[in-house]
mmCIF file of C-alpha atoms in Angstrom:
data_model
loop_
_atom_site.group_PDB
_atom_site.id
_atom_site.type_symbol
_atom_site.label_atom_id
_atom_site.label_comp_id
_atom_site.label_asym_id
_atom_site.label_seq_id
_atom_site.Cartn_x
_atom_site.Cartn_y
_atom_site.Cartn_z
ATOM 1 C CA MET A 1 -140.207 -27.779 14.002
ATOM 2 C CA GLU A 2 -136.663 -29.000 14.535
ATOM 3 C CA PRO A 3 -134.972 -26.868 11.814
ATOM 4 C CA LEU A 4 -136.610 -23.792 13.228
ATOM 5 C CA THR A 5 -135.373 -24.555 16.674
ATOM 6 C CA VAL A 6 -131.715 -24.889 15.490
ATOM 7 C CA THR A 7 -131.815 -21.577 13.644
ATOM 8 C CA THR A 8 -133.232 -19.845 16.601
ATOM 9 C CA GLY A 9 -130.458 -21.149 18.845
ATOM 10 C CA VAL A 10 -127.726 -19.895 16.485
ATOM 11 C CA LEU A 11 -129.205 -16.418 16.432
ATOM 12 C CA VAL A 12 -129.353 -16.307 20.183
ATOM 13 C CA VAL A 13 -125.663 -17.233 20.461
ATOM 14 C CA ILE A 14 -124.655 -14.531 17.956
ATOM 15 C CA CYS A 15 -126.529 -11.912 19.882
ATOM 16 C CA PHE A 16 -124.719 -12.847 23.015
ATOM 17 C CA ILE A 17 -121.293 -12.779 21.423
ATOM 18 C CA PHE A 18 -121.369 -9.483 19.514
ATOM 19 C CA PRO A 19 -122.666 -7.374 22.353
ATOM 20 C CA CYS A 20 -119.931 -8.676 24.591
ATOM 21 C CA HIS A 21 -117.269 -7.866 21.992
ATOM 22 C CA GLY A 22 -118.569 -4.345 21.617
ATOM 23 C CA VAL A 23 -118.640 -3.856 25.333
ATOM 24 C CA GLU A 24 -114.993 -5.042 25.548
ATOM 25 C CA ARG A 25 -113.853 -2.531 22.906
ATOM 26 C CA ILE A 26 -115.679 0.297 24.696
ATOM 27 C CA LYS A 27 -114.076 -0.761 27.980
ATOM 28 C CA GLN A 28 -110.538 -0.727 26.510
ATOM 29 C CA ARG A 29 -111.078 2.715 24.959
ATOM 30 C CA GLY A 30 -112.204 4.017 28.323
ATOM 31 C CA LEU A 31 -109.124 2.597 30.048
ATOM 32 C CA ARG A 32 -106.785 4.245 27.532
ATOM 33 C CA GLN A 33 -108.472 7.590 28.042
ATOM 34 C CA LYS A 34 -108.015 7.281 31.822
ATOM 35 C CA ASP A 35 -104.344 6.360 31.457
ATOM 36 C CA VAL A 36 -103.681 9.419 29.352
ATOM 37 C CA GLU A 37 -105.349 11.673 31.882
ATOM 38 C CA TYR A 38 -103.475 9.993 34.698
ATOM 39 C CA VAL A 39 -100.131 10.388 32.978
ATOM 40 C CA GLU A 40 -100.843 14.068 32.237
ATOM 41 C CA LYS A 41 -101.603 14.666 35.891
ATOM 42 C CA CYS A 42 -98.384 13.055 37.011
ATOM 43 C CA THR A 43 -96.277 15.026 34.567
ATOM 44 C CA GLU A 44 -97.786 18.440 35.311
ATOM 45 C CA GLY A 45 -96.129 18.885 38.705
ATOM 46 C CA HIS A 46 -98.523 16.530 40.702
ATOM 47 C CA THR A 47 -95.996 13.777 41.213
ATOM 48 C CA ASP A 48 -95.909 14.449 44.940
ATOM 49 C CA LYS A 49 -99.533 13.333 45.386
ATOM 50 C CA LEU A 50 -100.250 9.989 46.991
ATOM 51 C CA ASN A 51 -102.407 8.726 44.147
ATOM 52 C CA CYS A 52 -99.728 9.614 41.501
ATOM 53 C CA THR A 53 -96.993 7.089 40.628
ATOM 54 C CA ARG A 54 -94.017 8.156 38.457
ATOM 55 C CA HIS A 55 -93.492 5.803 35.561
ATOM 56 C CA THR A 56 -90.041 5.123 34.165
ATOM 57 C CA ALA A 57 -89.278 5.622 30.486
ATOM 58 C CA GLU A 58 -89.258 1.850 30.000
ATOM 59 C CA SER A 59 -92.717 1.336 31.585
ATOM 60 C CA GLN A 60 -94.185 4.280 29.634
ATOM 61 C CA SER A 61 -92.718 2.873 26.434
ATOM 62 C CA THR A 62 -94.250 -0.529 27.231
ATOM 63 C CA GLN A 63 -97.649 1.011 27.887
ATOM 64 C CA TYR A 64 -97.364 3.141 24.754
ATOM 65 C CA ASN A 65 -96.598 0.125 22.637
ATOM 66 C CA MET A 66 -99.469 -1.729 24.273
ATOM 67 C CA TYR A 67 -102.098 0.882 23.508
ATOM 68 C CA SER A 68 -100.641 2.596 20.404
ATOM 69 C CA SER A 69 -101.134 1.279 16.909
ATOM 70 C CA CYS A 70 -98.790 3.805 15.125
ATOM 71 C CA LEU A 71 -96.037 2.571 12.735
ATOM 72 C CA GLN A 72 -92.302 3.005 13.558
ATOM 73 C CA GLY A 73 -90.752 6.183 12.157
ATOM 74 C CA PRO A 74 -87.667 6.398 9.878
ATOM 75 C CA GLN A 75 -84.164 5.822 11.291
ATOM 76 C CA GLY A 76 -82.381 8.898 12.601
ATOM 77 C CA ILE A 77 -79.062 10.366 11.363
ATOM 78 C CA PRO A 78 -76.004 8.494 12.752
ATOM 79 C CA GLY A 79 -74.179 10.340 15.533
ATOM 80 C CA ARG A 80 -70.609 11.745 15.318
ATOM 81 C CA GLU A 81 -67.632 9.546 16.001
ATOM 82 C CA GLY A 82 -66.415 9.555 19.581
ATOM 83 C CA ASN A 83 -62.926 10.510 20.763
ATOM 84 C CA PRO A 84 -60.203 7.850 20.433
ATOM 85 C CA GLY A 85 -59.819 5.682 23.489
ATOM 86 C CA ALA A 86 -56.688 5.454 25.633
ATOM 87 C CA ASN A 87 -53.865 3.119 24.617
ATOM 88 C CA GLY A 88 -54.251 -0.399 25.806
ATOM 89 C CA ILE A 89 -51.830 -2.402 27.915
ATOM 90 C CA PRO A 90 -48.855 -3.750 25.891
ATOM 91 C CA GLY A 91 -49.203 -7.353 24.917
ATOM 92 C CA THR A 92 -46.944 -10.122 26.055
ATOM 93 C CA PRO A 93 -43.752 -10.757 23.983
ATOM 94 C CA GLY A 94 -44.135 -13.159 21.129
ATOM 95 C CA VAL A 95 -42.427 -16.474 20.707
ATOM 96 C CA PRO A 96 -38.799 -16.120 19.421
ATOM 97 C CA GLY A 97 -38.445 -16.916 15.729
ATOM 98 C CA ARG A 98 -36.420 -19.737 14.287
ATOM 99 C CA ASP A 99 -32.737 -19.389 13.430
ATOM 100 C CA GLY A 100 -32.033 -18.197 9.898
ATOM 101 C CA ALA A 101 -30.006 -20.014 7.289
ATOM 102 C CA LYS A 102 -26.226 -20.042 7.717
ATOM 103 C CA GLY A 103 -24.509 -17.322 5.699
ATOM 104 C CA GLU A 104 -21.593 -17.675 3.353
ATOM 105 C CA LYS A 105 -18.063 -17.531 4.673
ATOM 106 C CA GLY A 106 -16.683 -13.998 4.566
ATOM 107 C CA GLU A 107 -13.249 -12.776 3.629
ATOM 108 C CA CYS A 108 -10.741 -11.919 6.320
ATOM 109 C CA VAL A 109 -9.514 -8.362 5.893
ATOM 110 C CA SER A 110 -6.811 -7.062 8.177
ATOM 111 C CA GLU A 111 -6.277 -3.357 8.525
ATOM 112 C CA ILE A 112 -2.907 -1.933 9.396
ATOM 113 C CA PHE A 113 -2.959 1.420 11.123
ATOM 114 C CA GLU A 114 0.401 3.100 10.754
ATOM 115 C CA GLU A 115 1.617 6.150 12.527
ATOM 116 C CA PRO A 116 1.997 9.296 10.424
ATOM 117 C CA TRP A 117 5.381 9.720 8.795
ATOM 118 C CA ARG A 118 7.854 11.747 10.798
ATOM 119 C CA PRO A 119 10.942 13.349 9.203
ATOM 120 C CA ASN A 120 14.176 11.521 10.020
ATOM 121 C CA TYR A 121 17.457 13.039 8.870
ATOM 122 C CA LYS A 122 21.003 13.752 10.060
ATOM 123 C CA GLN A 123 23.935 15.928 8.989
ATOM 124 C CA CYS A 124 27.629 15.416 9.733
ATOM 125 C CA ALA A 125 30.062 18.234 8.865
ATOM 126 C CA TRP A 126 33.860 18.602 8.917
ATOM 127 C CA ASN A 127 36.019 21.691 8.622
ATOM 128 C CA SER A 128 39.116 21.286 6.390
ATOM 129 C CA LEU A 129 39.352 17.506 6.112
ATOM 130 C CA ASN A 130 42.426 17.854 3.887
ATOM 131 C CA TYR A 131 42.385 14.092 3.359
ATOM 132 C CA GLY A 132 44.962 13.204 0.685
ATOM 133 C CA ILE A 133 44.559 9.412 0.395
ATOM 134 C CA ASP A 134 44.017 7.827 -3.025
ATOM 135 C CA LEU A 135 42.413 4.560 -1.895
ATOM 136 C CA GLY A 136 40.209 3.911 1.160
ATOM 137 C CA LYS A 137 37.571 5.364 3.467
ATOM 138 C CA ILE A 138 37.598 9.128 3.864
ATOM 139 C CA THR A 139 34.973 9.639 6.621
ATOM 140 C CA GLU A 140 31.668 8.221 7.924
ATOM 141 C CA CYS A 141 28.455 9.208 9.686
ATOM 142 C CA THR A 142 26.238 6.876 11.776
ATOM 143 C CA PHE A 143 22.471 7.071 11.155
ATOM 144 C CA THR A 144 19.476 5.384 12.840
ATOM 145 C CA LYS A 145 17.046 4.044 10.246
ATOM 146 C CA LEU A 146 13.515 3.625 11.624
ATOM 147 C CA ARG A 147 11.889 1.420 8.987
ATOM 148 C CA THR A 148 12.969 -1.381 6.722
ATOM 149 C CA ASP A 149 10.540 -0.441 3.923
ATOM 150 C CA SER A 150 12.029 3.045 3.513
ATOM 151 C CA ALA A 151 14.878 4.470 1.406
ATOM 152 C CA LEU A 152 17.967 6.470 2.312
ATOM 153 C CA ARG A 153 18.916 9.661 0.507
ATOM 154 C CA VAL A 154 22.612 10.519 0.942
ATOM 155 C CA LEU A 155 24.653 13.550 -0.073
ATOM 156 C CA PHE A 156 28.346 14.382 0.254
ATOM 157 C CA SER A 157 29.454 17.896 -0.626
ATOM 158 C CA GLY A 158 33.117 18.941 -0.474
ATOM 159 C CA SER A 159 36.257 19.922 -2.342
ATOM 160 C CA LEU A 160 37.687 17.189 -4.649
ATOM 161 C CA ARG A 161 40.888 17.176 -6.657
ATOM 162 C CA LEU A 162 42.816 14.846 -8.975
ATOM 163 C CA LYS A 163 46.204 15.368 -10.663
ATOM 164 C CA CYS A 164 48.530 13.100 -12.614
ATOM 165 C CA LYS A 165 51.301 13.248 -15.284
ATOM 166 C CA THR A 166 49.497 10.753 -17.513
ATOM 167 C CA ALA A 167 45.827 9.880 -17.944
ATOM 168 C CA CYS A 168 44.218 8.886 -14.665
ATOM 169 C CA CYS A 169 40.779 8.430 -13.004
ATOM 170 C CA GLN A 170 39.512 8.446 -9.422
ATOM 171 C CA ARG A 171 36.101 7.455 -8.055
ATOM 172 C CA TRP A 172 34.289 8.701 -4.889
ATOM 173 C CA TYR A 173 31.411 6.454 -3.658
ATOM 174 C CA PHE A 174 29.141 5.641 -0.690
ATOM 175 C CA THR A 175 28.957 2.473 1.399
ATOM 176 C CA PHE A 176 26.254 1.322 3.848
ATOM 177 C CA ASN A 177 27.575 -0.872 6.650
ATOM 178 C CA GLY A 178 30.683 -1.521 4.534
ATOM 179 C CA ALA A 179 28.874 -2.459 1.289
ATOM 180 C CA GLU A 180 27.996 -0.367 -1.737
ATOM 181 C CA CYS A 181 24.352 0.236 -2.557
ATOM 182 C CA SER A 182 22.616 -2.468 -4.587
ATOM 183 C CA GLY A 183 19.127 -0.992 -4.656
ATOM 184 C CA PRO A 184 19.273 -0.302 -7.422
ATOM 185 C CA LEU A 185 22.944 0.646 -8.159
ATOM 186 C CA PRO A 186 26.040 2.182 -6.456
ATOM 187 C CA ILE A 187 26.072 5.900 -5.613
ATOM 188 C CA GLU A 188 29.290 7.416 -7.050
ATOM 189 C CA SER A 189 31.056 10.312 -8.769
ATOM 190 C CA ILE A 190 34.306 10.251 -10.828
ATOM 191 C CA ILE A 191 37.019 12.605 -12.003
ATOM 192 C CA TYR A 192 39.047 11.763 -15.112
ATOM 193 C CA LEU A 193 42.188 13.556 -16.418
ATOM 194 C CA ASP A 194 43.717 13.015 -19.875
ATOM 195 C CA GLN A 195 47.439 13.208 -20.681
ATOM 196 C CA GLY A 196 48.772 16.780 -20.377
ATOM 197 C CA SER A 197 50.458 18.789 -23.095
ATOM 198 C CA PRO A 198 53.897 20.443 -23.036
ATOM 199 C CA GLU A 199 52.257 23.856 -23.098
ATOM 200 C CA LEU A 200 50.079 23.107 -20.050
ATOM 201 C CA ASN A 201 51.690 21.502 -17.050
ATOM 202 C CA SER A 202 49.982 18.122 -16.601
ATOM 203 C CA THR A 203 50.447 18.366 -12.872
ATOM 204 C CA ILE A 204 48.002 21.286 -12.660
ATOM 205 C CA ASN A 205 46.379 21.362 -9.168
ATOM 206 C CA ILE A 206 42.658 22.345 -9.279
ATOM 207 C CA HIS A 207 40.313 21.833 -6.259
ATOM 208 C CA ARG A 208 36.563 22.072 -6.963
ATOM 209 C CA THR A 209 33.556 21.642 -4.684
ATOM 210 C CA THR A 210 31.692 18.622 -5.956
ATOM 211 C CA SER A 211 28.636 16.640 -4.804
ATOM 212 C CA VAL A 212 28.086 12.874 -4.611
ATOM 213 C CA GLU A 213 24.371 12.148 -4.216
ATOM 214 C CA GLY A 214 21.862 9.307 -4.598
ATOM 215 C CA LEU A 215 18.982 7.238 -3.210
ATOM 216 C CA CYS A 216 19.489 3.718 -1.850
ATOM 217 C CA GLU A 217 16.741 1.134 -1.082
ATOM 218 C CA GLY A 218 16.902 -2.194 0.731
ATOM 219 C CA VAL A 219 18.858 -1.024 3.786
ATOM 220 C CA ARG A 220 17.603 -2.630 7.010
ATOM 221 C CA ALA A 221 16.279 -0.634 9.935
ATOM 222 C CA GLY A 222 18.620 0.152 12.805
ATOM 223 C CA LEU A 223 22.084 1.713 13.043
ATOM 224 C CA VAL A 224 23.666 2.271 9.618
ATOM 225 C CA ASP A 225 27.305 3.332 9.077
ATOM 226 C CA VAL A 226 27.249 5.583 6.016
ATOM 227 C CA ALA A 227 30.750 6.268 4.666
ATOM 228 C CA ILE A 228 32.374 8.056 1.704
ATOM 229 C CA TRP A 229 35.311 6.303 -0.009
ATOM 230 C CA VAL A 230 37.802 7.014 -2.794
ATOM 231 C CA GLY A 231 39.108 4.429 -5.263
ATOM 232 C CA THR A 232 40.056 3.726 -8.881
ATOM 233 C CA CYS A 233 37.923 3.639 -11.997
ATOM 234 C CA GLY A 234 38.295 0.059 -13.163
ATOM 235 C CA ASP A 235 41.414 -0.473 -15.334
ATOM 236 C CA TYR A 236 42.410 3.182 -15.461
ATOM 237 C CA PRO A 237 45.561 4.183 -13.542
ATOM 238 C CA ARG A 238 45.035 6.069 -10.376
ATOM 239 C CA GLY A 239 46.242 9.630 -9.790
ATOM 240 C CA ASP A 240 46.886 11.884 -6.828
ATOM 241 C CA ALA A 241 43.498 12.495 -5.101
ATOM 242 C CA SER A 242 42.558 14.993 -2.415
ATOM 243 C CA THR A 243 39.274 15.503 -0.469
ATOM 244 C CA GLY A 244 38.086 18.435 1.656
ATOM 245 C CA TRP A 245 40.966 20.823 1.114
ATOM 246 C CA ASN A 246 40.684 24.136 2.927
ATOM 247 C CA SER A 247 36.828 24.100 3.117
ATOM 248 C CA VAL A 248 33.836 22.610 4.912
ATOM 249 C CA SER A 249 32.693 19.130 3.886
ATOM 250 C CA ARG A 250 29.300 17.728 4.900
ATOM 251 C CA MET A 251 27.279 14.532 4.650
ATOM 252 C CA ILE A 252 23.467 14.616 4.802
ATOM 253 C CA ILE A 253 21.415 11.426 5.365
ATOM 254 C CA GLU A 254 17.617 11.380 5.152
ATOM 255 C CA GLU A 255 15.085 8.536 5.481
ATOM 256 C CA LEU A 256 12.248 8.710 2.950
ATOM 257 C CA PRO A 257 9.042 6.663 2.592
ATOM 258 C CA LYS A 258 8.663 4.552 -0.537
#
């Protein structure tokens, strides 16, 4: 009798359990149906009724997830990129960097800015010098030289003459402050006469306009006395010289850049 009693008890328990489970499922299905109807009423313009409460999207989503057994759908298409944001506030200055390596010593270059060259010249003229000396200074002209590193161009133009009974030679030359040019050589001009013949009078008197011209370097800046002289030609005998007879004589002095 005891085995029969145990089996009977198990069956009784099963009967009690399954009916209760079925009743619970039926009750839940009824509640879901009422919620749907209630939500439809509240969304069809009856939200102003006292027995209707508006549910937020979050609460509806919670209830939907509670009662729904549907799977999640596929992911939607990503949205478009938004507009760029405004510039941010500038950051604070960074920490100063370390000193660099010491550079190599440079070369010292000095630039000299000189003024543009300006013409500097002078002319001295004489009418009918008629200077008949054979040895000595004939005339002079004072000139202001502006630079030491420049050169002087000198010119004497006038009538020169030499006569003698035997062979003779005379020399006309320039001096600068009493000394002949040494840069590079003296500036001079000579006249030489050979012995005359019985047919031609050896004392013939011919005056010709002649030029004495040259360029002298190494003359210091400042006042310079430029003079024209007459003298002998080395060991040759001197004759009877004449300068500036019956005509205009002139001396031109010009400073030139090297």
